[in-house]
Amino acid sequence: MRKDSSKFEAAAARPLPTDEAERLARSIRAWADPGNRSMQEALQTAIAHSPYPPDDIREQLDALRSSLTHGSLARWVEAASDPAHPSGQAPASGPGRPPVVLGLQVGNLPLAGVQDAVAVLLAGGVYVGKCSRREPWLSGSLLDHLAADGFAIAGHSADIRTLAPIVRAKTGSAADAVLFSGSAESVPRVRDALFQAGLHAPGVTRELIRTAHLSIAWLTAPLAMKQTAGEGASPPGPSAPPPGQPETGTADRLVRSILVHDNRGCRSTAVVVSPESLADAAPALR
């Protein structure tokens, strides 16, 4: 599987303006819409051929629909526009072009690399995706959709060897930056594979390597203020709760995030930071 899009050209690396962030949010929602035939075809292929349980795949799609909203993307743009913030320090690139960022999508969860792609686009970079061999269908379908909508997706593939020509066409050499997640033991092996494929230039290609072992849930308001467990999530927009109050369904999503994958792996919530005690939160969690 290989897709190459050369439609996007930009004069300089800069964060997307707010209206483009809104357009990106709309594009992602349109792709994730249950009525989108191409997404449904990719979903059925993933269910049939990937090792993930169907409920896990649908859970990831639901998370995309609820989290990648215009409001959340606008906040990312604000962070990327602040030179003092780490996300505002774009990787170096050649004159007159945005940085080309290679994202290695992990294989322990479906669609796990989507947030990386979104972050690169919001920061004004060009994204090249190494899709997981376990599930290249949904990720590839979304990247194709974004490229067709005019966003800076240079290409994607589940075979790392086919990505070098895509990157070279943009940079003349290796990628400007690489994003990936994994264990500390895997880092030398990944670097070597990227170097051998012509995608990583030591001392030149910047890296963002994450070796997290757990996830943290940070609650800004008591669970009991707004909802009881089992209620559905509030849609974005005018019906969203006021600042400082949790969205309806927060307790339900918290429980699911703790129990998913039997609470093993970096995507499972192992630590909860809350303004209330566990005893006070218990009624909302029952």
JSON list of N, CA and C in Angstrom, two decimals, residues 6-68:
[
{"chain": "A", "resi": 6, "resn": "SER", "atom": "N", "xyz": [1.46, 15.09, -4.20]},
{"chain": "A", "resi": 6, "resn": "SER", "atom": "CA", "xyz": [2.37, 16.22, -4.34]},
{"chain": "A", "resi": 6, "resn": "SER", "atom": "C", "xyz": [1.60, 17.52, -4.52]},
{"chain": "A", "resi": 7, "resn": "LYS", "atom": "N", "xyz": [0.32, 17.52, -4.14]},
{"chain": "A", "resi": 7, "resn": "LYS", "atom": "CA", "xyz": [-0.51, 18.70, -4.35]},
{"chain": "A", "resi": 7, "resn": "LYS", "atom": "C", "xyz": [-0.07, 19.86, -3.47]},
{"chain": "A", "resi": 8, "resn": "PHE", "atom": "N", "xyz": [0.44, 19.56, -2.27]},
{"chain": "A", "resi": 8, "resn": "PHE", "atom": "CA", "xyz": [0.68, 20.63, -1.30]},
{"chain": "A", "resi": 8, "resn": "PHE", "atom": "C", "xyz": [2.06, 21.22, -1.47]},
{"chain": "A", "resi": 9, "resn": "GLU", "atom": "N", "xyz": [2.13, 22.53, -1.64]},
{"chain": "A", "resi": 9, "resn": "GLU", "atom": "CA", "xyz": [3.38, 23.26, -1.62]},
{"chain": "A", "resi": 9, "resn": "GLU", "atom": "C", "xyz": [3.16, 24.50, -0.78]},
{"chain": "A", "resi": 10, "resn": "ALA", "atom": "N", "xyz": [4.11, 24.84, 0.08]},
{"chain": "A", "resi": 10, "resn": "ALA", "atom": "CA", "xyz": [3.98, 26.01, 0.93]},
{"chain": "A", "resi": 10, "resn": "ALA", "atom": "C", "xyz": [5.26, 26.81, 0.89]},
{"chain": "A", "resi": 11, "resn": "ALA", "atom": "N", "xyz": [5.15, 28.11, 1.10]},
{"chain": "A", "resi": 11, "resn": "ALA", "atom": "CA", "xyz": [6.31, 28.98, 1.00]},
{"chain": "A", "resi": 11, "resn": "ALA", "atom": "C", "xyz": [7.15, 28.95, 2.27]},
{"chain": "A", "resi": 12, "resn": "ALA", "atom": "N", "xyz": [6.54, 28.67, 3.41]},
{"chain": "A", "resi": 12, "resn": "ALA", "atom": "CA", "xyz": [7.29, 28.70, 4.67]},
{"chain": "A", "resi": 12, "resn": "ALA", "atom": "C", "xyz": [6.56, 27.91, 5.72]},
{"chain": "A", "resi": 13, "resn": "ALA", "atom": "N", "xyz": [7.31, 27.47, 6.74]},
{"chain": "A", "resi": 13, "resn": "ALA", "atom": "CA", "xyz": [6.71, 26.73, 7.85]},
{"chain": "A", "resi": 13, "resn": "ALA", "atom": "C", "xyz": [6.03, 27.71, 8.80]},
{"chain": "A", "resi": 14, "resn": "ARG", "atom": "N", "xyz": [4.76, 27.53, 9.02]},
{"chain": "A", "resi": 14, "resn": "ARG", "atom": "CA", "xyz": [4.03, 28.38, 9.95]},
{"chain": "A", "resi": 14, "resn": "ARG", "atom": "C", "xyz": [2.79, 27.63, 10.39]},
{"chain": "A", "resi": 15, "resn": "PRO", "atom": "N", "xyz": [2.31, 27.88, 11.61]},
{"chain": "A", "resi": 15, "resn": "PRO", "atom": "CA", "xyz": [1.08, 27.21, 12.05]},
{"chain": "A", "resi": 15, "resn": "PRO", "atom": "C", "xyz": [-0.10, 27.59, 11.16]},
{"chain": "A", "resi": 16, "resn": "LEU", "atom": "N", "xyz": [-1.04, 26.67, 11.05]},
{"chain": "A", "resi": 16, "resn": "LEU", "atom": "CA", "xyz": [-2.25, 26.96, 10.27]},
{"chain": "A", "resi": 16, "resn": "LEU", "atom": "C", "xyz": [-3.05, 28.07, 10.94]},
{"chain": "A", "resi": 17, "resn": "PRO", "atom": "N", "xyz": [-3.66, 28.94, 10.16]},
{"chain": "A", "resi": 17, "resn": "PRO", "atom": "CA", "xyz": [-4.57, 29.92, 10.77]},
{"chain": "A", "resi": 17, "resn": "PRO", "atom": "C", "xyz": [-5.78, 29.21, 11.35]},
{"chain": "A", "resi": 18, "resn": "THR", "atom": "N", "xyz": [-6.50, 29.92, 12.22]},
{"chain": "A", "resi": 18, "resn": "THR", "atom": "CA", "xyz": [-7.62, 29.30, 12.94]},
{"chain": "A", "resi": 18, "resn": "THR", "atom": "C", "xyz": [-8.67, 28.77, 11.99]},
{"chain": "A", "resi": 19, "resn": "ASP", "atom": "N", "xyz": [-8.95, 29.49, 10.90]},
{"chain": "A", "resi": 19, "resn": "ASP", "atom": "CA", "xyz": [-9.99, 29.00, 9.99]},
{"chain": "A", "resi": 19, "resn": "ASP", "atom": "C", "xyz": [-9.56, 27.71, 9.30]},
{"chain": "A", "resi": 20, "resn": "GLU", "atom": "N", "xyz": [-8.25, 27.53, 9.07]},
{"chain": "A", "resi": 20, "resn": "GLU", "atom": "CA", "xyz": [-7.77, 26.28, 8.49]},
{"chain": "A", "resi": 20, "resn": "GLU", "atom": "C", "xyz": [-7.84, 25.15, 9.51]},
{"chain": "A", "resi": 21, "resn": "ALA", "atom": "N", "xyz": [-7.60, 25.47, 10.79]},
{"chain": "A", "resi": 21, "resn": "ALA", "atom": "CA", "xyz": [-7.77, 24.47, 11.83]},
{"chain": "A", "resi": 21, "resn": "ALA", "atom": "C", "xyz": [-9.22, 24.00, 11.89]},
{"chain": "A", "resi": 22, "resn": "GLU", "atom": "N", "xyz": [-10.14, 24.93, 11.73]},
{"chain": "A", "resi": 22, "resn": "GLU", "atom": "CA", "xyz": [-11.55, 24.57, 11.71]},
{"chain": "A", "resi": 22, "resn": "GLU", "atom": "C", "xyz": [-11.86, 23.69, 10.50]},
{"chain": "A", "resi": 23, "resn": "ARG", "atom": "N", "xyz": [-11.26, 24.03, 9.36]},
{"chain": "A", "resi": 23, "resn": "ARG", "atom": "CA", "xyz": [-11.48, 23.21, 8.16]},
{"chain": "A", "resi": 23, "resn": "ARG", "atom": "C", "xyz": [-10.90, 21.81, 8.34]},
{"chain": "A", "resi": 24, "resn": "LEU", "atom": "N", "xyz": [-9.75, 21.71, 9.03]},
{"chain": "A", "resi": 24, "resn": "LEU", "atom": "CA", "xyz": [-9.16, 20.40, 9.31]},
{"chain": "A", "resi": 24, "resn": "LEU", "atom": "C", "xyz": [-10.08, 19.59, 10.21]},
{"chain": "A", "resi": 25, "resn": "ALA", "atom": "N", "xyz": [-10.63, 20.22, 11.24]},
{"chain": "A", "resi": 25, "resn": "ALA", "atom": "CA", "xyz": [-11.56, 19.51, 12.13]},
{"chain": "A", "resi": 25, "resn": "ALA", "atom": "C", "xyz": [-12.78, 19.02, 11.34]},
{"chain": "A", "resi": 26, "resn": "ARG", "atom": "N", "xyz": [-13.31, 19.86, 10.45]},
{"chain": "A", "resi": 26, "resn": "ARG", "atom": "CA", "xyz": [-14.47, 19.45, 9.64]},
{"chain": "A", "resi": 26, "resn": "ARG", "atom": "C", "xyz": [-14.11, 18.28, 8.74]},
{"chain": "A", "resi": 27, "resn": "SER", "atom": "N", "xyz": [-12.91, 18.32, 8.17]},
{"chain": "A", "resi": 27, "resn": "SER", "atom": "CA", "xyz": [-12.49, 17.24, 7.27]},
{"chain": "A", "resi": 27, "resn": "SER", "atom": "C", "xyz": [-12.38, 15.92, 8.00]},
{"chain": "A", "resi": 28, "resn": "ILE", "atom": "N", "xyz": [-11.81, 15.95, 9.22]},
{"chain": "A", "resi": 28, "resn": "ILE", "atom": "CA", "xyz": [-11.68, 14.72, 10.01]},
{"chain": "A", "resi": 28, "resn": "ILE", "atom": "C", "xyz": [-13.05, 14.19, 10.39]},
{"chain": "A", "resi": 29, "resn": "ARG", "atom": "N", "xyz": [-13.93, 15.09, 10.81]},
{"chain": "A", "resi": 29, "resn": "ARG", "atom": "CA", "xyz": [-15.29, 14.66, 11.18]},
{"chain": "A", "resi": 29, "resn": "ARG", "atom": "C", "xyz": [-16.03, 14.09, 9.99]},
{"chain": "A", "resi": 30, "resn": "ALA", "atom": "N", "xyz": [-15.83, 14.68, 8.81]},
{"chain": "A", "resi": 30, "resn": "ALA", "atom": "CA", "xyz": [-16.49, 14.17, 7.61]},
{"chain": "A", "resi": 30, "resn": "ALA", "atom": "C", "xyz": [-15.99, 12.77, 7.29]},
{"chain": "A", "resi": 31, "resn": "TRP", "atom": "N", "xyz": [-14.69, 12.55, 7.45]},
{"chain": "A", "resi": 31, "resn": "TRP", "atom": "CA", "xyz": [-14.16, 11.20, 7.20]},
{"chain": "A", "resi": 31, "resn": "TRP", "atom": "C", "xyz": [-14.70, 10.21, 8.21]},
{"chain": "A", "resi": 32, "resn": "ALA", "atom": "N", "xyz": [-14.77, 10.60, 9.49]},
{"chain": "A", "resi": 32, "resn": "ALA", "atom": "CA", "xyz": [-15.19, 9.69, 10.56]},
{"chain": "A", "resi": 32, "resn": "ALA", "atom": "C", "xyz": [-16.70, 9.51, 10.63]},
{"chain": "A", "resi": 33, "resn": "ASP", "atom": "N", "xyz": [-17.44, 10.25, 9.84]},
{"chain": "A", "resi": 33, "resn": "ASP", "atom": "CA", "xyz": [-18.90, 10.14, 9.86]},
{"chain": "A", "resi": 33, "resn": "ASP", "atom": "C", "xyz": [-19.33, 8.73, 9.48]},
{"chain": "A", "resi": 34, "resn": "PRO", "atom": "N", "xyz": [-20.24, 8.13, 10.25]},
{"chain": "A", "resi": 34, "resn": "PRO", "atom": "CA", "xyz": [-20.69, 6.76, 9.94]},
{"chain": "A", "resi": 34, "resn": "PRO", "atom": "C", "xyz": [-21.25, 6.61, 8.52]},
{"chain": "A", "resi": 35, "resn": "GLY", "atom": "N", "xyz": [-21.70, 7.71, 7.92]},
{"chain": "A", "resi": 35, "resn": "GLY", "atom": "CA", "xyz": [-22.23, 7.64, 6.57]},
{"chain": "A", "resi": 35, "resn": "GLY", "atom": "C", "xyz": [-21.19, 7.71, 5.47]},
{"chain": "A", "resi": 36, "resn": "ASN", "atom": "N", "xyz": [-19.91, 7.89, 5.85]},
{"chain": "A", "resi": 36, "resn": "ASN", "atom": "CA", "xyz": [-18.84, 7.99, 4.86]},
{"chain": "A", "resi": 36, "resn": "ASN", "atom": "C", "xyz": [-18.49, 6.59, 4.35]},
{"chain": "A", "resi": 37, "resn": "ARG", "atom": "N", "xyz": [-18.76, 6.35, 3.08]},
{"chain": "A", "resi": 37, "resn": "ARG", "atom": "CA", "xyz": [-18.61, 5.00, 2.52]},
{"chain": "A", "resi": 37, "resn": "ARG", "atom": "C", "xyz": [-17.15, 4.53, 2.55]},
{"chain": "A", "resi": 38, "resn": "SER", "atom": "N", "xyz": [-16.22, 5.42, 2.19]},
{"chain": "A", "resi": 38, "resn": "SER", "atom": "CA", "xyz": [-14.81, 5.00, 2.15]},
{"chain": "A", "resi": 38, "resn": "SER", "atom": "C", "xyz": [-14.30, 4.64, 3.54]},
{"chain": "A", "resi": 39, "resn": "MET", "atom": "N", "xyz": [-14.74, 5.39, 4.56]},
{"chain": "A", "resi": 39, "resn": "MET", "atom": "CA", "xyz": [-14.35, 5.04, 5.92]},
{"chain": "A", "resi": 39, "resn": "MET", "atom": "C", "xyz": [-14.95, 3.70, 6.33]},
{"chain": "A", "resi": 40, "resn": "GLN", "atom": "N", "xyz": [-16.20, 3.49, 5.99]},
{"chain": "A", "resi": 40, "resn": "GLN", "atom": "CA", "xyz": [-16.86, 2.23, 6.34]},
{"chain": "A", "resi": 40, "resn": "GLN", "atom": "C", "xyz": [-16.19, 1.04, 5.67]},
{"chain": "A", "resi": 41, "resn": "GLU", "atom": "N", "xyz": [-15.76, 1.22, 4.42]},
{"chain": "A", "resi": 41, "resn": "GLU", "atom": "CA", "xyz": [-15.06, 0.13, 3.73]},
{"chain": "A", "resi": 41, "resn": "GLU", "atom": "C", "xyz": [-13.73, -0.18, 4.42]},
{"chain": "A", "resi": 42, "resn": "ALA", "atom": "N", "xyz": [-13.00, 0.88, 4.81]},
{"chain": "A", "resi": 42, "resn": "ALA", "atom": "CA", "xyz": [-11.74, 0.67, 5.53]},
{"chain": "A", "resi": 42, "resn": "ALA", "atom": "C", "xyz": [-12.00, 0.02, 6.89]},
{"chain": "A", "resi": 43, "resn": "LEU", "atom": "N", "xyz": [-13.08, 0.43, 7.55]},
{"chain": "A", "resi": 43, "resn": "LEU", "atom": "CA", "xyz": [-13.43, -0.13, 8.85]},
{"chain": "A", "resi": 43, "resn": "LEU", "atom": "C", "xyz": [-13.71, -1.62, 8.74]},
{"chain": "A", "resi": 44, "resn": "GLN", "atom": "N", "xyz": [-14.50, -2.00, 7.75]},
{"chain": "A", "resi": 44, "resn": "GLN", "atom": "CA", "xyz": [-14.83, -3.42, 7.59]},
{"chain": "A", "resi": 44, "resn": "GLN", "atom": "C", "xyz": [-13.59, -4.24, 7.24]},
{"chain": "A", "resi": 45, "resn": "THR", "atom": "N", "xyz": [-12.67, -3.66, 6.44]},
{"chain": "A", "resi": 45, "resn": "THR", "atom": "CA", "xyz": [-11.43, -4.36, 6.11]},
{"chain": "A", "resi": 45, "resn": "THR", "atom": "C", "xyz": [-10.58, -4.54, 7.37]},
{"chain": "A", "resi": 46, "resn": "ALA", "atom": "N", "xyz": [-10.51, -3.48, 8.20]},
{"chain": "A", "resi": 46, "resn": "ALA", "atom": "CA", "xyz": [-9.74, -3.56, 9.44]},
{"chain": "A", "resi": 46, "resn": "ALA", "atom": "C", "xyz": [-10.32, -4.60, 10.39]},
{"chain": "A", "resi": 47, "resn": "ILE", "atom": "N", "xyz": [-11.64, -4.64, 10.49]},
{"chain": "A", "resi": 47, "resn": "ILE", "atom": "CA", "xyz": [-12.29, -5.62, 11.36]},
{"chain": "A", "resi": 47, "resn": "ILE", "atom": "C", "xyz": [-12.00, -7.04, 10.88]},
{"chain": "A", "resi": 48, "resn": "ALA", "atom": "N", "xyz": [-11.97, -7.21, 9.56]},
{"chain": "A", "resi": 48, "resn": "ALA", "atom": "CA", "xyz": [-11.78, -8.55, 8.99]},
{"chain": "A", "resi": 48, "resn": "ALA", "atom": "C", "xyz": [-10.33, -9.02, 9.06]},
{"chain": "A", "resi": 49, "resn": "HIS", "atom": "N", "xyz": [-9.37, -8.09, 8.97]},
{"chain": "A", "resi": 49, "resn": "HIS", "atom": "CA", "xyz": [-7.98, -8.51, 8.78]},
{"chain": "A", "resi": 49, "resn": "HIS", "atom": "C", "xyz": [-7.01, -8.06, 9.87]},
{"chain": "A", "resi": 50, "resn": "SER", "atom": "N", "xyz": [-7.37, -7.11, 10.71]},
{"chain": "A", "resi": 50, "resn": "SER", "atom": "CA", "xyz": [-6.44, -6.66, 11.74]},
{"chain": "A", "resi": 50, "resn": "SER", "atom": "C", "xyz": [-6.60, -7.53, 12.98]},
{"chain": "A", "resi": 51, "resn": "PRO", "atom": "N", "xyz": [-5.61, -7.51, 13.88]},
{"chain": "A", "resi": 51, "resn": "PRO", "atom": "CA", "xyz": [-5.69, -8.33, 15.09]},
{"chain": "A", "resi": 51, "resn": "PRO", "atom": "C", "xyz": [-6.52, -7.69, 16.21]},
{"chain": "A", "resi": 52, "resn": "TYR", "atom": "N", "xyz": [-7.03, -6.47, 15.99]},
{"chain": "A", "resi": 52, "resn": "TYR", "atom": "CA", "xyz": [-7.74, -5.77, 17.05]},
{"chain": "A", "resi": 52, "resn": "TYR", "atom": "C", "xyz": [-9.18, -6.22, 17.16]},
{"chain": "A", "resi": 53, "resn": "PRO", "atom": "N", "xyz": [-9.71, -6.32, 18.37]},
{"chain": "A", "resi": 53, "resn": "PRO", "atom": "CA", "xyz": [-11.15, -6.59, 18.52]},
{"chain": "A", "resi": 53, "resn": "PRO", "atom": "C", "xyz": [-11.97, -5.45, 17.89]},
{"chain": "A", "resi": 54, "resn": "PRO", "atom": "N", "xyz": [-13.10, -5.76, 17.27]},
{"chain": "A", "resi": 54, "resn": "PRO", "atom": "CA", "xyz": [-13.92, -4.72, 16.65]},
{"chain": "A", "resi": 54, "resn": "PRO", "atom": "C", "xyz": [-14.28, -3.58, 17.60]},
{"chain": "A", "resi": 55, "resn": "ASP", "atom": "N", "xyz": [-14.54, -3.91, 18.87]},
{"chain": "A", "resi": 55, "resn": "ASP", "atom": "CA", "xyz": [-14.90, -2.85, 19.83]},
{"chain": "A", "resi": 55, "resn": "ASP", "atom": "C", "xyz": [-13.76, -1.86, 20.03]},
{"chain": "A", "resi": 56, "resn": "ASP", "atom": "N", "xyz": [-12.50, -2.35, 20.00]},
{"chain": "A", "resi": 56, "resn": "ASP", "atom": "CA", "xyz": [-11.36, -1.44, 20.15]},
{"chain": "A", "resi": 56, "resn": "ASP", "atom": "C", "xyz": [-11.26, -0.48, 18.97]},
{"chain": "A", "resi": 57, "resn": "ILE", "atom": "N", "xyz": [-11.52, -0.99, 17.78]},
{"chain": "A", "resi": 57, "resn": "ILE", "atom": "CA", "xyz": [-11.45, -0.14, 16.58]},
{"chain": "A", "resi": 57, "resn": "ILE", "atom": "C", "xyz": [-12.54, 0.92, 16.64]},
{"chain": "A", "resi": 58, "resn": "ARG", "atom": "N", "xyz": [-13.75, 0.51, 16.99]},
{"chain": "A", "resi": 58, "resn": "ARG", "atom": "CA", "xyz": [-14.85, 1.48, 17.06]},
{"chain": "A", "resi": 58, "resn": "ARG", "atom": "C", "xyz": [-14.62, 2.48, 18.18]},
{"chain": "A", "resi": 59, "resn": "GLU", "atom": "N", "xyz": [-14.00, 2.04, 19.28]},
{"chain": "A", "resi": 59, "resn": "GLU", "atom": "CA", "xyz": [-13.67, 2.95, 20.38]},
{"chain": "A", "resi": 59, "resn": "GLU", "atom": "C", "xyz": [-12.73, 4.05, 19.90]},
{"chain": "A", "resi": 60, "resn": "GLN", "atom": "N", "xyz": [-11.74, 3.69, 19.09]},
{"chain": "A", "resi": 60, "resn": "GLN", "atom": "CA", "xyz": [-10.80, 4.68, 18.58]},
{"chain": "A", "resi": 60, "resn": "GLN", "atom": "C", "xyz": [-11.49, 5.68, 17.65]},
{"chain": "A", "resi": 61, "resn": "LEU", "atom": "N", "xyz": [-12.41, 5.20, 16.84]},
{"chain": "A", "resi": 61, "resn": "LEU", "atom": "CA", "xyz": [-13.16, 6.10, 15.97]},
{"chain": "A", "resi": 61, "resn": "LEU", "atom": "C", "xyz": [-14.01, 7.06, 16.80]},
{"chain": "A", "resi": 62, "resn": "ASP", "atom": "N", "xyz": [-14.65, 6.55, 17.85]},
{"chain": "A", "resi": 62, "resn": "ASP", "atom": "CA", "xyz": [-15.46, 7.41, 18.72]},
{"chain": "A", "resi": 62, "resn": "ASP", "atom": "C", "xyz": [-14.57, 8.46, 19.39]},
{"chain": "A", "resi": 63, "resn": "ALA", "atom": "N", "xyz": [-13.35, 8.07, 19.78]},
{"chain": "A", "resi": 63, "resn": "ALA", "atom": "CA", "xyz": [-12.44, 9.01, 20.42]},
{"chain": "A", "resi": 63, "resn": "ALA", "atom": "C", "xyz": [-12.04, 10.13, 19.45]},
{"chain": "A", "resi": 64, "resn": "LEU", "atom": "N", "xyz": [-11.82, 9.78, 18.18]},
{"chain": "A", "resi": 64, "resn": "LEU", "atom": "CA", "xyz": [-11.50, 10.80, 17.19]},
{"chain": "A", "resi": 64, "resn": "LEU", "atom": "C", "xyz": [-12.65, 11.79, 17.04]},
{"chain": "A", "resi": 65, "resn": "ARG", "atom": "N", "xyz": [-13.85, 11.26, 16.95]},
{"chain": "A", "resi": 65, "resn": "ARG", "atom": "CA", "xyz": [-15.02, 12.14, 16.75]},
{"chain": "A", "resi": 65, "resn": "ARG", "atom": "C", "xyz": [-15.19, 13.11, 17.91]},
{"chain": "A", "resi": 66, "resn": "SER", "atom": "N", "xyz": [-14.91, 12.65, 19.12]},
{"chain": "A", "resi": 66, "resn": "SER", "atom": "CA", "xyz": [-15.17, 13.49, 20.29]},
{"chain": "A", "resi": 66, "resn": "SER", "atom": "C", "xyz": [-14.01, 14.40, 20.64]},
{"chain": "A", "resi": 67, "resn": "SER", "atom": "N", "xyz": [-12.78, 14.04, 20.25]},
{"chain": "A", "resi": 67, "resn": "SER", "atom": "CA", "xyz": [-11.61, 14.81, 20.70]},
{"chain": "A", "resi": 67, "resn": "SER", "atom": "C", "xyz": [-11.08, 15.79, 19.67]},
{"chain": "A", "resi": 68, "resn": "LEU", "atom": "N", "xyz": [-11.14, 15.44, 18.39]},
{"chain": "A", "resi": 68, "resn": "LEU", "atom": "CA", "xyz": [-10.57, 16.31, 17.37]},
{"chain": "A", "resi": 68, "resn": "LEU", "atom": "C", "xyz": [-11.63, 17.29, 16.87]}
]
